[in-house]
XYZ file of C-alpha atoms in Angstrom:
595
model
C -6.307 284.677 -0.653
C -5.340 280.870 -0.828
C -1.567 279.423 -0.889
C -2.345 279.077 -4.528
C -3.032 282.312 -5.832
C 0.059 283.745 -3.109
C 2.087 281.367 -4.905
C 0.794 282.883 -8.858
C 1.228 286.172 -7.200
C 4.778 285.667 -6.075
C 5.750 283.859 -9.443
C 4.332 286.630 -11.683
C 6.184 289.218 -9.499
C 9.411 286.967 -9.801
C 9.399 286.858 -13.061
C 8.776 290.705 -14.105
C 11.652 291.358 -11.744
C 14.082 289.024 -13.732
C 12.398 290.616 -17.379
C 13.519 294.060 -15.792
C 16.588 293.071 -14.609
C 17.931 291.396 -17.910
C 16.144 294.153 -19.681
C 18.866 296.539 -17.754
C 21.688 294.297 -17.830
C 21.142 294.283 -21.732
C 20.929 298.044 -22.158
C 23.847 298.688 -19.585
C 26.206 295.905 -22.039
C 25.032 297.796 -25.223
C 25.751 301.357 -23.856
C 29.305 300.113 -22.021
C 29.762 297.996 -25.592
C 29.361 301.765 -27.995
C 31.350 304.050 -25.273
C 34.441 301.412 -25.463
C 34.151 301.112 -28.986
C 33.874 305.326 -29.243
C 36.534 305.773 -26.923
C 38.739 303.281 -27.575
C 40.483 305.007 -30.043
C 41.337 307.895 -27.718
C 43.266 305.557 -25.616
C 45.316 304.869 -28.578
C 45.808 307.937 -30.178
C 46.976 308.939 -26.266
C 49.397 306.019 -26.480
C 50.469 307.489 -30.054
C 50.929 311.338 -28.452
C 52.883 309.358 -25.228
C 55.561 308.018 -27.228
C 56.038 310.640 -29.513
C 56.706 312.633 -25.859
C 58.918 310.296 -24.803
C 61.352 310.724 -28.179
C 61.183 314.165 -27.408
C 61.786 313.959 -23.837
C 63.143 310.717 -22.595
C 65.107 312.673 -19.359
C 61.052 313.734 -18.475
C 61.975 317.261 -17.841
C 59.472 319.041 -19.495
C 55.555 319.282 -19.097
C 55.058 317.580 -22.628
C 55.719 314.047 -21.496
C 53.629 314.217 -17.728
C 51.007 316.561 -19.843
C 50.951 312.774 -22.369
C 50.613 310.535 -19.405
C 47.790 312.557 -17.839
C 45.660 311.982 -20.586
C 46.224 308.476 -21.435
C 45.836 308.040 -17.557
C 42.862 310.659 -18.147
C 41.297 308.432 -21.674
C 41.749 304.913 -20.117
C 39.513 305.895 -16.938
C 36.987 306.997 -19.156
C 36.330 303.537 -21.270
C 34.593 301.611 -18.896
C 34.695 297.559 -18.242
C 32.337 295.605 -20.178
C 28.856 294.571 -18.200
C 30.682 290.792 -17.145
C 33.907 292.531 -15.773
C 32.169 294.853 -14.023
C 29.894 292.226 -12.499
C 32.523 290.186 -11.917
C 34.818 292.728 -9.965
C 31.799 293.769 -8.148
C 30.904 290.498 -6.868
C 34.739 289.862 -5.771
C 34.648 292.793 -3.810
C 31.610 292.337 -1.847
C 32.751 288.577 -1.050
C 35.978 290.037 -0.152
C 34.413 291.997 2.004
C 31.744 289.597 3.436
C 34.023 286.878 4.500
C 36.894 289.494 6.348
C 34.399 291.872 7.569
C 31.258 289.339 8.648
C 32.234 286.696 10.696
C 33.738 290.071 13.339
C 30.426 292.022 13.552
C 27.370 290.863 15.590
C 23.952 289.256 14.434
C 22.392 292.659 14.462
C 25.261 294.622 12.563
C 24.959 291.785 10.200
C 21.372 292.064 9.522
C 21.483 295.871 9.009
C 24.578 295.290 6.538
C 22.495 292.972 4.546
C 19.994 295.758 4.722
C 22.137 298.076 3.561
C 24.076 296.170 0.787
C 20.252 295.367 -0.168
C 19.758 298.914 -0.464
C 21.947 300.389 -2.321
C 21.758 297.904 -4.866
C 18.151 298.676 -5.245
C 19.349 302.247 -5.389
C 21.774 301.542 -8.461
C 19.017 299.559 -10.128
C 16.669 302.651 -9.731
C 19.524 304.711 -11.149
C 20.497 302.950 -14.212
C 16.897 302.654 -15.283
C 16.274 306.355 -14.426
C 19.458 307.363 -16.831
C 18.840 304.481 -19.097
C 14.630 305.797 -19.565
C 13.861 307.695 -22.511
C 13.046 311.247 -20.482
C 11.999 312.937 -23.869
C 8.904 311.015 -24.160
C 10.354 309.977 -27.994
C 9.451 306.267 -29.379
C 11.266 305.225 -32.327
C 9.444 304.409 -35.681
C 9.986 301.054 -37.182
C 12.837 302.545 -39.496
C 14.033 304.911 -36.505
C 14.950 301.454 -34.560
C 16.929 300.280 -38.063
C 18.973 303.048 -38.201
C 19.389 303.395 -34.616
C 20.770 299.959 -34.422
C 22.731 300.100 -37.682
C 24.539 303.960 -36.421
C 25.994 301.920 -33.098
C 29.584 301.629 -33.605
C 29.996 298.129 -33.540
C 28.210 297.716 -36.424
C 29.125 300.802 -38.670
C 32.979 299.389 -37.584
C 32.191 296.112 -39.345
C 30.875 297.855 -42.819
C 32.807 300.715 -43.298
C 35.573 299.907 -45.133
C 33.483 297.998 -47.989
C 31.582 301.176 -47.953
C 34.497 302.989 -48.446
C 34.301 305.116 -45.326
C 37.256 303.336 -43.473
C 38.672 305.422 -40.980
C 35.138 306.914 -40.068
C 33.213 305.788 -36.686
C 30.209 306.867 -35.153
C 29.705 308.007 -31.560
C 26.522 307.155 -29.797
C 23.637 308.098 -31.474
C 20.534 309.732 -30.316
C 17.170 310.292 -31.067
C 15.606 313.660 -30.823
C 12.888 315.945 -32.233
C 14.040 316.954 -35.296
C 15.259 313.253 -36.041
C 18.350 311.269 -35.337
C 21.961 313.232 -34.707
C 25.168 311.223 -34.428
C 28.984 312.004 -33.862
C 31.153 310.605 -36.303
C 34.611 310.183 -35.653
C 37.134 311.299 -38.302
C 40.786 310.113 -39.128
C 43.350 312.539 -40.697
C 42.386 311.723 -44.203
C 38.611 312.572 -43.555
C 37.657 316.357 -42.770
C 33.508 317.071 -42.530
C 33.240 318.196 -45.945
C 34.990 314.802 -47.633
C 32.282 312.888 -45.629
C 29.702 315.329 -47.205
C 30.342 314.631 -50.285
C 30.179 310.474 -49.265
C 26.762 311.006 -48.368
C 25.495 307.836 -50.666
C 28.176 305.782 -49.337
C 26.439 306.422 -45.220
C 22.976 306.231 -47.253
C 24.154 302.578 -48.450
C 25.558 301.673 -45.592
C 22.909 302.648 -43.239
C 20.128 301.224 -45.903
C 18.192 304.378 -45.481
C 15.801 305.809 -48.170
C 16.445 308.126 -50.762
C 14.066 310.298 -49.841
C 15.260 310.989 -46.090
C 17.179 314.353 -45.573
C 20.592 314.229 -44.179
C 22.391 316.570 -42.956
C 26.243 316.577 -42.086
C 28.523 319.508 -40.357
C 31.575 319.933 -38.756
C 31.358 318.557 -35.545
C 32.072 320.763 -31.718
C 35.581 319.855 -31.716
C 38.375 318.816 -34.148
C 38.293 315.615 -35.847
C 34.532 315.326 -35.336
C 31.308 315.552 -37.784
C 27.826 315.888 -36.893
C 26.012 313.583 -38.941
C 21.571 314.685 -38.656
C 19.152 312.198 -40.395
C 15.602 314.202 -40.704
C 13.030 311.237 -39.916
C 11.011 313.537 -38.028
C 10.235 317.263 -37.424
C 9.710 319.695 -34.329
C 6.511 320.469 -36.222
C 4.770 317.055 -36.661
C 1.505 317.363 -34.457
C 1.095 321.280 -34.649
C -1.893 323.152 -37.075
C 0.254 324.913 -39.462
C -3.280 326.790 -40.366
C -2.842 330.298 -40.273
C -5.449 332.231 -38.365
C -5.124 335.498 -36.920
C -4.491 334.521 -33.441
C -0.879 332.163 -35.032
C 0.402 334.788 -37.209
C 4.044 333.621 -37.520
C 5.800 332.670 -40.627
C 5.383 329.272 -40.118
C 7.290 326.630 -37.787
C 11.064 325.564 -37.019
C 11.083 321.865 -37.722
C 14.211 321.565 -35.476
C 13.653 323.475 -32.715
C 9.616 324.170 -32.622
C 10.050 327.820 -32.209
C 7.604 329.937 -33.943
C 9.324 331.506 -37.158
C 8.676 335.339 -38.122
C 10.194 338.342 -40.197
C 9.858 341.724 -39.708
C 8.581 344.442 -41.551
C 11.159 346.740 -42.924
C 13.907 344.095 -44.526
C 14.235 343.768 -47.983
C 12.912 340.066 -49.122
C 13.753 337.887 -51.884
C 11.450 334.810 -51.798
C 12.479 331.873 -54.154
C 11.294 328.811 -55.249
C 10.884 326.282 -58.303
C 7.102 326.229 -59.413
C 5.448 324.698 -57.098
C 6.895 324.956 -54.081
C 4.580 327.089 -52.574
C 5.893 330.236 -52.621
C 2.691 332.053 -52.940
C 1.413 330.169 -49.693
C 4.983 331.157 -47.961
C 4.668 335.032 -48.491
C 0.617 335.442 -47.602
C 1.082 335.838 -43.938
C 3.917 338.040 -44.624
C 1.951 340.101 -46.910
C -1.080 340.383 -44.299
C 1.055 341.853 -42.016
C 2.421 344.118 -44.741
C -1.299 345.309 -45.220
C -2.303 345.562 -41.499
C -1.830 348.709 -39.258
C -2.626 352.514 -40.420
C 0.821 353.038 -40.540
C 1.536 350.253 -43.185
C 0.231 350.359 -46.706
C 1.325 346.815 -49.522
C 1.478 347.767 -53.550
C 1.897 344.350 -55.304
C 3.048 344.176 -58.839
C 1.264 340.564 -60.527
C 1.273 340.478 -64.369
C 0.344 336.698 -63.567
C -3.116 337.993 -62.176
C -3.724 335.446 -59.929
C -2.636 336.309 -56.079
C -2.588 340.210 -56.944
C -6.273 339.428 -57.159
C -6.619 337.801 -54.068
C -5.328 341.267 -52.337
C -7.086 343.780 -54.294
C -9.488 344.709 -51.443
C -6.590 346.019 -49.428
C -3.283 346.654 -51.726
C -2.344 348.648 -54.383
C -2.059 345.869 -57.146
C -0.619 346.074 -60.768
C -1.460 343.452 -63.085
C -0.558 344.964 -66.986
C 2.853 346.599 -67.930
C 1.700 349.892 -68.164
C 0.396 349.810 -64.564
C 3.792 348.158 -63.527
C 5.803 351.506 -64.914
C 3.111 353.614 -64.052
C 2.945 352.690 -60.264
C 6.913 352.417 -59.864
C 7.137 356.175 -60.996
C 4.581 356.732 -58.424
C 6.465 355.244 -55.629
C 9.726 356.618 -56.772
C 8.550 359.757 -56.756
C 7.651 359.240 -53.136
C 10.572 358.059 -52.189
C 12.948 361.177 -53.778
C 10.462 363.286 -51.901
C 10.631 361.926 -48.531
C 14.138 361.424 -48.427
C 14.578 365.314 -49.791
C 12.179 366.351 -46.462
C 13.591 364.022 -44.118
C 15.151 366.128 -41.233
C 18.651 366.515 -40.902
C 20.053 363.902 -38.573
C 17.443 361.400 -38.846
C 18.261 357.815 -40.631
C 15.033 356.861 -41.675
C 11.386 357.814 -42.318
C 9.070 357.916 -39.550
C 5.669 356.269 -41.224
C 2.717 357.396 -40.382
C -1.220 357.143 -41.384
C -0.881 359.862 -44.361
C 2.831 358.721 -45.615
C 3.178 355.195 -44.623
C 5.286 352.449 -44.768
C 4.848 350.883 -48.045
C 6.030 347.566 -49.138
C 6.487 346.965 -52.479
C 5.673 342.912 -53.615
C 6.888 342.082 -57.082
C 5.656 338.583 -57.791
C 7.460 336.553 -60.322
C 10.113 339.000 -61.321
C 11.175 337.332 -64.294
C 7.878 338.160 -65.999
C 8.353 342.096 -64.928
C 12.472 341.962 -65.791
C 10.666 340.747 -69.675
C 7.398 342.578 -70.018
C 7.439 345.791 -68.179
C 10.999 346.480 -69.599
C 10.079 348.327 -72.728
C 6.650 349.694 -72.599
C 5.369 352.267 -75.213
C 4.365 355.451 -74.764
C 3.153 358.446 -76.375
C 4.492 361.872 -75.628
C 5.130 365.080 -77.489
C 7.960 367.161 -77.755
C 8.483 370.641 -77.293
C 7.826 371.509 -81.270
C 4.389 370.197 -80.972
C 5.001 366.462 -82.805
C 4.142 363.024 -81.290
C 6.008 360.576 -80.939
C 6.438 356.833 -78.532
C 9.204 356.457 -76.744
C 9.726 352.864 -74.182
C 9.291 353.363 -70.514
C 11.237 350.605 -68.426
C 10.230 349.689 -64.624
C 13.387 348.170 -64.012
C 15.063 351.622 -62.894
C 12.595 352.568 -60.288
C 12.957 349.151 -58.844
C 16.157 349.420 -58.788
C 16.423 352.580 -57.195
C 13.821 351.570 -54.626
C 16.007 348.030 -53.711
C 19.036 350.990 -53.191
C 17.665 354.180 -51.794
C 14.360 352.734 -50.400
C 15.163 350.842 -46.978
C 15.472 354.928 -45.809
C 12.154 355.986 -47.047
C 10.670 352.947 -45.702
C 10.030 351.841 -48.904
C 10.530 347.980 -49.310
C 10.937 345.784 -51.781
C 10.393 342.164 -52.106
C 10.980 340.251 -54.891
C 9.411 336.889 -55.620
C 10.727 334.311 -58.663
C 10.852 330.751 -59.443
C 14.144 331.499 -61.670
C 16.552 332.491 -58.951
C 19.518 332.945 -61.259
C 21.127 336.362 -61.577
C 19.995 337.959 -65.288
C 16.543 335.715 -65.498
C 14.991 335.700 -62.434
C 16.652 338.640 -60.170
C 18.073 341.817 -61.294
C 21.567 342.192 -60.918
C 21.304 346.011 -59.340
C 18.692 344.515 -56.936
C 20.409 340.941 -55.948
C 23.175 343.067 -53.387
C 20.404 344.917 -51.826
C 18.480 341.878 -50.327
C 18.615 341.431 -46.578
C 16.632 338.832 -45.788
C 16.231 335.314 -48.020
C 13.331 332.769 -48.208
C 14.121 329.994 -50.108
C 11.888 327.146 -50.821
C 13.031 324.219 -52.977
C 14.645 324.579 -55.924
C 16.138 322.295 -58.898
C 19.843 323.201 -58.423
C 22.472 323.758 -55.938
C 23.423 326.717 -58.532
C 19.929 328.219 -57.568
C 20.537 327.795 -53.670
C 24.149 329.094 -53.977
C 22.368 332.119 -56.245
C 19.727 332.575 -53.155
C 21.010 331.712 -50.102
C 25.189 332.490 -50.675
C 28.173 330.920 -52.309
C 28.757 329.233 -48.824
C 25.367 327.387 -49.036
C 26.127 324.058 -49.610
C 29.060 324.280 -47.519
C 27.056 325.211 -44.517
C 24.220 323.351 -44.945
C 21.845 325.358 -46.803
C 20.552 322.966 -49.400
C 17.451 323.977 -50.705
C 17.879 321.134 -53.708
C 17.096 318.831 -51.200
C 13.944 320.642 -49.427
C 10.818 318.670 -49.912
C 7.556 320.243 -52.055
C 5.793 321.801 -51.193
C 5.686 324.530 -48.010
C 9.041 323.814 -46.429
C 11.602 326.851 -46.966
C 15.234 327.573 -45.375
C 15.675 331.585 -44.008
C 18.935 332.595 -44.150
C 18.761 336.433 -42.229
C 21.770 336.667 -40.320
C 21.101 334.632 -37.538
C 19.180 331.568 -37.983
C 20.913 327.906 -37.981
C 20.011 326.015 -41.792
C 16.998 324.662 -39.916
C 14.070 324.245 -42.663
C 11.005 326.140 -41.498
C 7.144 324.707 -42.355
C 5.611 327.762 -43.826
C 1.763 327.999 -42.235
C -1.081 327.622 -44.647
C -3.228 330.795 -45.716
C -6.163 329.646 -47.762
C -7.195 331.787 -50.546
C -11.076 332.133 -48.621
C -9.157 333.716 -45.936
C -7.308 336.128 -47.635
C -10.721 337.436 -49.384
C -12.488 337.525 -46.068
C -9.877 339.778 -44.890
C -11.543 343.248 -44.000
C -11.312 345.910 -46.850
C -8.224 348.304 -46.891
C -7.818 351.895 -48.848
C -4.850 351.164 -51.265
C -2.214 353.655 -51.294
C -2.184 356.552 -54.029
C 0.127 359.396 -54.753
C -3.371 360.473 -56.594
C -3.965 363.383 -53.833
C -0.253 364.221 -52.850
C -0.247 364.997 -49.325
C 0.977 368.360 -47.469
C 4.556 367.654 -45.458
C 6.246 370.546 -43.326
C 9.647 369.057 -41.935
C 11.524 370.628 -39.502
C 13.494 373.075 -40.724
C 11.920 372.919 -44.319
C 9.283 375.297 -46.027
C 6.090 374.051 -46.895
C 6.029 371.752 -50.018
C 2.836 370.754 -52.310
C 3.587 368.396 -55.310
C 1.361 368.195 -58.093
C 1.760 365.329 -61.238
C 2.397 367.461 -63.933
C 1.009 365.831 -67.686
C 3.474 368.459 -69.019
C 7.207 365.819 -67.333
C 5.949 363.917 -70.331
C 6.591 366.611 -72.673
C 9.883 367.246 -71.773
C 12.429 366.683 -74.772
C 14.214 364.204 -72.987
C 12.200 361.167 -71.526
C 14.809 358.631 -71.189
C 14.704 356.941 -67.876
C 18.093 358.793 -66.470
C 16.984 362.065 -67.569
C 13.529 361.571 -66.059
C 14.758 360.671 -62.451
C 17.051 363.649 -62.547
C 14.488 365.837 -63.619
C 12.216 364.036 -61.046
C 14.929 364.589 -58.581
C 15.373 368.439 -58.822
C 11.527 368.599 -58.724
C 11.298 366.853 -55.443
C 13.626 368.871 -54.306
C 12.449 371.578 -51.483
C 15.579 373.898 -52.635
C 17.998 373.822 -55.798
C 20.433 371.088 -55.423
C 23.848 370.923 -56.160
C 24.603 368.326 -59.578
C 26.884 366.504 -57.093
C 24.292 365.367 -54.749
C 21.792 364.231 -57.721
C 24.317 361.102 -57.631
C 23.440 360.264 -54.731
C 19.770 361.476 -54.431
C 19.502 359.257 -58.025
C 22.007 356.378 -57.715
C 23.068 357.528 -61.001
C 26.724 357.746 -62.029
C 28.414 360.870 -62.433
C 28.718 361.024 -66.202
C 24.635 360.116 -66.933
C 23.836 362.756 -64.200
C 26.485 364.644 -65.952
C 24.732 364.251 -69.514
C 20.992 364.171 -67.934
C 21.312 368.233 -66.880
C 23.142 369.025 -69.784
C 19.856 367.648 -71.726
C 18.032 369.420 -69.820
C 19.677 372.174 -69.299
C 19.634 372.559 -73.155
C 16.118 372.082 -73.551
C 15.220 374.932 -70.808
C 13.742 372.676 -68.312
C 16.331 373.037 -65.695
C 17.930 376.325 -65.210
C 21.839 376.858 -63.274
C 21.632 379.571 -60.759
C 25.159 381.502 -59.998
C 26.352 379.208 -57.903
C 25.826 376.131 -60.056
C 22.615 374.718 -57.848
C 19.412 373.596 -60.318
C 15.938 374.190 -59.887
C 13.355 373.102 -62.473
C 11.403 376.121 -64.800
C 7.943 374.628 -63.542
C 6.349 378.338 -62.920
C 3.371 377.350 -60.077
C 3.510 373.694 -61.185
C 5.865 372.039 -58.586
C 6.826 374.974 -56.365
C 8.440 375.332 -53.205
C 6.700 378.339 -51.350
């Protein structure tokens, strides 16, 4: 190698050594320049709580005042010098130290000093740029660098009073998987939800789109808010396909975890049309329709996804079949919870009785057409007449008395108001809620709880289509990207028998005789067939022994007086008899019997 290309070599090395080093030195100043202007103000609200201690102890004979001067003593230690002071005092020192220490030491001591001193200042370089390196592996987008630089304190300082957020300041902020979070500082006239409801005035100031989510919450400690802008999601990169080996719900967009629900919880699933709510509930409704031990009955009088499952649910598509296959399942409920063995909370499913989950999609449309639905009977003098059969009571029973039988219900709607979308009986009984986006914060409130804007839960603002919020319980207001289940797959799915009560089976519980139930044609004949005499009448049937008028209440979920005036109808009639000792048992002869 000539002198030449030694010299190049040396020169290029030179100067990416001085890029690095003002690189650092920059990003050191800008990091001391936000943690004085963040803490700062702690040094003079310390000040403040220091002389308010000295008025109340000017003698010092209490731990107030010392307690005051510990943490201003404690608060100035922690704003550190800006990048020139610190230089400054550092190069001081070590020429302090040099010319006392130096010219008293030997050549050799001398040499291994410089070594030294040359050491450790590589050492601190290698540490800054360590702490100062983006361990994450996270590069900011064009308009993650704008707001980035427009969140440092300095600069939200300078506009926030003609933004009319005086008083505010940011902390440091930081960019993370689920997009940027920032501290804000609050004053005593701000509180977390005031600077909620200035959300356009930090959109404004921050010149961020109107489209970009924002989030802000209480902050971990008083006088602090935690202010989350949603440029990116924990999700961006991953197949969101659904395929039987990534069965999950779908995706959290905040943390990455995979998102499920379990079988057995009582669902509402919401959403303005759409929003995908269809897509959202067909993983959940595969696994409702897997296992030997699971069987799905879908109610669809939209006849379009009820289709989709017809090769392995139960599906009702007109009103009739609506009323028809919610007597069926109520039926089944009253009987398993009259044979379930004393002591036990729930139903054990199993191949023969299993667990059945009940899908009602769109439930405005079955609230308005399977309401009052016509049908024929005849009375006990021999004349015809049509009387209207409702669906809404089973359902309603089911949402209150099921979760035991391990019945479920899960109602679907893009009208999630109480009265038009989602029966008021059956709004109390939901456990679990999957809310995709809707028009209104009245809808969230409706879907997710009257504490759902406060705490975050703003479906309004979700984005269409395939993003929901789960509120079970447990989860943070992190929205979720549901996993796509194309309509191909769902008909590929293998075959399934649908459930029946066509062949009733043969139960023995412990304890219990034998029972065999048979539909009888002639419960339509009865001379009562409203809908509260009918589930008494269906109760006592069910029933392996008479049963008390007291328990019907609760077997029912009726109130006392139409229990009350349901036996005395049919009590009247002759199709329930009163034994001595007040029990009932139905005059069905070899029809429903109890051997």
């Amino acid at each position: 190698m000539s002198h030449g290309q030694v010299w190049r070599t040396h020169r290029q090395y030179a100067a990416t050594a001085a890029r690095w080093t003002a690189d650092h030195w920059r990003k050191e100043a800008e990091r001391r320049r936000a943690l004085r202007a963040e803490r700062k103000p702690l040094v003079r609200d310390a000040r403040r709580a220091l002389a308010t201690a000295r008025a109340i102890d000017p003698e010092g004979v209490t731990p107030i005042r010392h307690r005051a001067e510990r943490e201003l003593r404690t608060a100035k230690r922690r704003v550190p010098d800006p990048m020139w002071l610190f230089a400054t005092k550092t190069a001081a020192a070590l020429g302090v130290a040099g010319y006392v220490w130096l010219p008293h030491v030997s050549a050799r001591a001398w040499v291994w000093s410089a070594v030294a001193v040359v050491a450790a200042v590589t050492a601190l370089s290698v540490w800054i740029a360590v702490r100062e390196r983006d361990t994450s592996g996270l590069k900011p987008t064009a308009e993650e660098s704008a707001l980035l630089k427009r969140l440092q304190p300095q600069h939200w300082k300078e506009h926030a009073e003609q933004r009319g957020l005086s008083g505010t300041l940011t902390g440091r902020p930081r960019l993370t998987e689920a997009g940027i979070v920032c501290a804000v500082r609050l004053d005593g006239t701000w509180t977390a939800t005031k600077l909620r409801s200035a959300e356009e005035h930090i959109r404004n100031l921050l010149g961020a789109r109107t489209s970009l989510r924002m989030q802000i919450k209480a902050g971990k400690q008083g006088g602090w808010a935690e202010l989350t802008l949603r440029t990116r999601s924990a999700a961006d990169g991953d197949d969101l396909k659904w395929t039987p080996e990534r069965r999950s719900l779908g995706i959290d967009t905040v943390t990455g975890e995979q998102v499920t629900v379990p079988l057995g919880e009582r669902l509402l699933i919401a959403g303005r049309s759409g929003a995908g709510k269809s897509v959202a509930s067909r993983p959940l409704l595969f696994d409702a329709s897997e296992g030997a031990a699971n069987a799905l009955v879908i109610i669809d009088l939209k006849r379009v996804e009820g289709r989709l499952w017809d090769h392995r649910a139960r599906v009702a598509s007109t009103p009739r079949e609506v009323v028809d296959v919610v007597d069926e399942l109520e039926t089944e409920m009253l009987e398993r919870l009259a044979i379930l063995p004393k002591g036990q909370d729930t139903w054990t499913p199993t191949p023969d009785r299993p667990r059945i989950t009940v899908v009602v999609d769109e439930g405005a449309e079955v609230m308005t057409a399977a309401d009052k639905v016509p049908y024929e009977t005849e009375t006990s003098d021999g004349k015809t007449r049509t009387v209207n059969r409702s669906a809404l009571p089973g359902l309603e029973s089911i949402a209150r008395m099921g979760r035991a039988a391990c019945i479920d219900l899960w109602w679907m709607t893009q009208k999630p108001t109480i009265g038009d979308g989602i029966p008021k009986q059956i709004a109390p009984q939901i456990g679990v809620s999957i809310c995709l986006a809707v028009r209104t914060p009245a809808e969230a409130r409706v879907v997710l709880g009257e504490d759902a804007q406060a705490k975050g839960w703003n479906a309004d603002e979700l984005p269409v289509p395939g993003v929901a919020l789960i509120r079970d319980g447990k989860r943070k207001p992190d929205p979720v990207k549901v996993r796509y289940m194309d309509k191909s797959v769902v008909i590929a799915l293998p075959d399934r028998t649908p459930w029946s009560r066509s062949v009733a089976p043969t139960v023995e519980a412990a304890g219990a005789p034998m029972l065999t139930l048979v539909k009888d044609t002639a419960t339509e004949a009865a001379p009562a067939t409203d809908g509260a005499v009918a589930r008494v009448l269906k109760a006592i049937e069910t029933a392996a022994e008479p049963v008390a008028q007291k328990d019907l209440v609760t077997i029912t979920g009726l109130s006392k007086g139409a229990v009350s005036k349901a036996v005395k109808t049919l009590t009247t009639g002759g199709t329930v008899v009163r034994a001595l000792d007040g029990r009932l048992t139905a005059t069905r002869g070899d029809d429903t019997a109890a051997a």
